[in-house]
């Protein structure tokens, strides 16, 4: 199956998995602020699983909800190789940035800007 990037403003096309993580209002508001600062939705498309004509978001729930509230276009790919059972597995492997990561990045950027 080829992965094709598509986009839409019709947010009703997507469903969330009920058994995925609970999304807090605070996390949606944080994503809204991020998107208002710089809209990178085209760089980070939603990953959706299509089943019987319905598309379920396997990656990008907060981005989707924030984009919906802002009336923004979302970009998405349909990839049925990635299922809802893969979500916890891949998210467990992610490591959030810590202060020392930001400091390292800032120092490297400063070094090259001379």
mmCIF file of C-alpha atoms in Angstrom:
data_model
loop_
_atom_site.group_PDB
_atom_site.id
_atom_site.type_symbol
_atom_site.label_atom_id
_atom_site.label_comp_id
_atom_site.label_asym_id
_atom_site.label_seq_id
_atom_site.Cartn_x
_atom_site.Cartn_y
_atom_site.Cartn_z
ATOM 1 C CA UNK A 1 0.000 0.000 0.000
ATOM 2 C CA UNK A 2 1.394 3.374 -1.017
ATOM 3 C CA UNK A 3 1.310 6.152 1.530
ATOM 4 C CA UNK A 4 -0.195 9.307 0.048
ATOM 5 C CA UNK A 5 -0.285 12.679 1.786
ATOM 6 C CA UNK A 6 -3.757 14.242 1.687
ATOM 7 C CA UNK A 7 -5.298 17.263 3.378
ATOM 8 C CA UNK A 8 -8.706 18.459 4.459
ATOM 9 C CA UNK A 9 -10.575 20.947 6.612
ATOM 10 C CA UNK A 10 -13.368 18.417 7.104
ATOM 11 C CA UNK A 11 -12.500 17.234 10.602
ATOM 12 C CA UNK A 12 -15.601 15.037 10.713
ATOM 13 C CA UNK A 13 -13.733 12.524 8.549
ATOM 14 C CA UNK A 14 -11.710 11.379 11.559
ATOM 15 C CA UNK A 15 -12.523 9.398 14.666
ATOM 16 C CA UNK A 16 -10.471 8.981 17.823
ATOM 17 C CA UNK A 17 -9.893 5.604 19.400
ATOM 18 C CA UNK A 18 -11.808 5.510 22.677
ATOM 19 C CA UNK A 19 -9.176 3.272 24.255
ATOM 20 C CA UNK A 20 -6.285 5.626 23.463
ATOM 21 C CA UNK A 21 -4.834 7.989 26.058
ATOM 22 C CA UNK A 22 -7.144 10.546 27.609
ATOM 23 C CA UNK A 23 -6.579 13.972 26.083
ATOM 24 C CA UNK A 24 -6.717 16.822 28.562
ATOM 25 C CA UNK A 25 -7.993 20.303 27.830
ATOM 26 C CA UNK A 26 -4.627 21.625 29.000
ATOM 27 C CA UNK A 27 -2.772 19.555 26.385
ATOM 28 C CA UNK A 28 -5.120 20.768 23.635
ATOM 29 C CA UNK A 29 -4.603 24.393 24.696
ATOM 30 C CA UNK A 30 -0.838 23.868 24.634
ATOM 31 C CA UNK A 31 -1.072 22.498 21.088
ATOM 32 C CA UNK A 32 -3.290 25.419 20.055
ATOM 33 C CA UNK A 33 -0.606 27.847 21.259
ATOM 34 C CA UNK A 34 2.037 25.872 19.385
ATOM 35 C CA UNK A 35 0.031 26.006 16.150
ATOM 36 C CA UNK A 36 -0.742 29.698 16.578
ATOM 37 C CA UNK A 37 2.977 30.387 16.982
ATOM 38 C CA UNK A 38 3.920 28.331 13.917
ATOM 39 C CA UNK A 39 1.617 26.033 11.985
ATOM 40 C CA UNK A 40 3.673 22.941 11.141
ATOM 41 C CA UNK A 41 0.757 20.616 10.458
ATOM 42 C CA UNK A 42 1.973 19.957 6.914
ATOM 43 C CA UNK A 43 5.302 18.761 8.359
ATOM 44 C CA UNK A 44 3.660 16.448 10.898
ATOM 45 C CA UNK A 45 0.680 14.767 9.245
ATOM 46 C CA UNK A 46 -1.842 12.676 11.107
ATOM 47 C CA UNK A 47 -1.462 8.935 10.664
ATOM 48 C CA UNK A 48 -4.835 7.297 10.163
ATOM 49 C CA UNK A 49 -6.124 3.764 9.916
ATOM 50 C CA UNK A 50 -8.971 3.303 7.445
ATOM 51 C CA UNK A 51 -11.583 0.659 8.178
ATOM 52 C CA UNK A 52 -14.943 0.333 6.403
ATOM 53 C CA UNK A 53 -14.810 3.896 5.144
ATOM 54 C CA UNK A 54 -14.006 5.420 8.541
ATOM 55 C CA UNK A 55 -10.607 6.913 9.362
ATOM 56 C CA UNK A 56 -9.241 6.513 12.893
ATOM 57 C CA UNK A 57 -6.354 8.661 14.090
ATOM 58 C CA UNK A 58 -3.482 6.480 15.244
ATOM 59 C CA UNK A 59 -1.061 9.389 15.628
ATOM 60 C CA UNK A 60 -1.926 13.068 16.002
ATOM 61 C CA UNK A 61 -5.044 13.261 18.152
ATOM 62 C CA UNK A 62 -4.042 16.505 19.899
ATOM 63 C CA UNK A 63 -2.921 18.083 16.618
ATOM 64 C CA UNK A 64 -6.258 17.143 15.080
ATOM 65 C CA UNK A 65 -8.355 18.552 17.929
ATOM 66 C CA UNK A 66 -6.347 21.784 18.071
ATOM 67 C CA UNK A 67 -6.523 22.226 14.288
ATOM 68 C CA UNK A 68 -10.274 21.658 14.379
ATOM 69 C CA UNK A 69 -10.748 24.409 16.966
ATOM 70 C CA UNK A 70 -8.585 26.779 14.920
ATOM 71 C CA UNK A 71 -10.274 25.873 11.632
ATOM 72 C CA UNK A 72 -6.963 24.762 10.111
ATOM 73 C CA UNK A 73 -6.311 22.290 7.351
ATOM 74 C CA UNK A 74 -4.942 18.971 8.581
ATOM 75 C CA UNK A 75 -2.612 16.799 6.580
ATOM 76 C CA UNK A 76 -2.890 13.046 6.879
ATOM 77 C CA UNK A 77 -1.641 9.765 5.556
ATOM 78 C CA UNK A 78 -3.563 6.506 5.539
ATOM 79 C CA UNK A 79 -1.347 3.700 6.750
ATOM 80 C CA UNK A 80 -3.060 0.485 7.776
ATOM 81 C CA UNK A 81 0.278 -1.040 8.805
ATOM 82 C CA UNK A 82 0.110 1.148 11.915
ATOM 83 C CA UNK A 83 -2.723 0.056 14.187
ATOM 84 C CA UNK A 84 -4.026 1.358 17.489
ATOM 85 C CA UNK A 85 -2.076 -1.396 19.230
ATOM 86 C CA UNK A 86 1.153 0.177 17.949
ATOM 87 C CA UNK A 87 0.435 3.556 19.591
ATOM 88 C CA UNK A 88 1.585 2.699 23.141
ATOM 89 C CA UNK A 89 4.626 0.848 21.783
ATOM 90 C CA UNK A 90 5.914 3.784 19.730
ATOM 91 C CA UNK A 91 5.037 6.420 22.325
ATOM 92 C CA UNK A 92 6.898 4.516 25.029
ATOM 93 C CA UNK A 93 10.055 4.901 22.960
ATOM 94 C CA UNK A 94 9.770 8.680 22.669
ATOM 95 C CA UNK A 95 11.895 10.823 24.939
ATOM 96 C CA UNK A 96 10.732 14.400 25.627
ATOM 97 C CA UNK A 97 13.279 17.205 25.450
ATOM 98 C CA UNK A 98 14.859 18.187 28.751
ATOM 99 C CA UNK A 99 16.535 21.451 29.701
ATOM 100 C CA UNK A 100 19.988 20.090 28.849
ATOM 101 C CA UNK A 101 18.743 19.204 25.336
ATOM 102 C CA UNK A 102 17.596 22.785 24.751
ATOM 103 C CA UNK A 103 20.878 24.129 26.155
ATOM 104 C CA UNK A 104 22.924 21.848 23.902
ATOM 105 C CA UNK A 105 20.913 22.907 20.853
ATOM 106 C CA UNK A 106 21.253 26.599 21.734
ATOM 107 C CA UNK A 107 25.037 26.281 22.220
ATOM 108 C CA UNK A 108 25.525 24.519 18.885
ATOM 109 C CA UNK A 109 23.423 27.096 17.064
ATOM 110 C CA UNK A 110 25.372 29.922 18.707
ATOM 111 C CA UNK A 111 28.658 28.301 17.694
ATOM 112 C CA UNK A 112 27.646 28.159 14.022
ATOM 113 C CA UNK A 113 26.164 31.642 13.925
ATOM 114 C CA UNK A 114 29.561 33.295 14.525
#
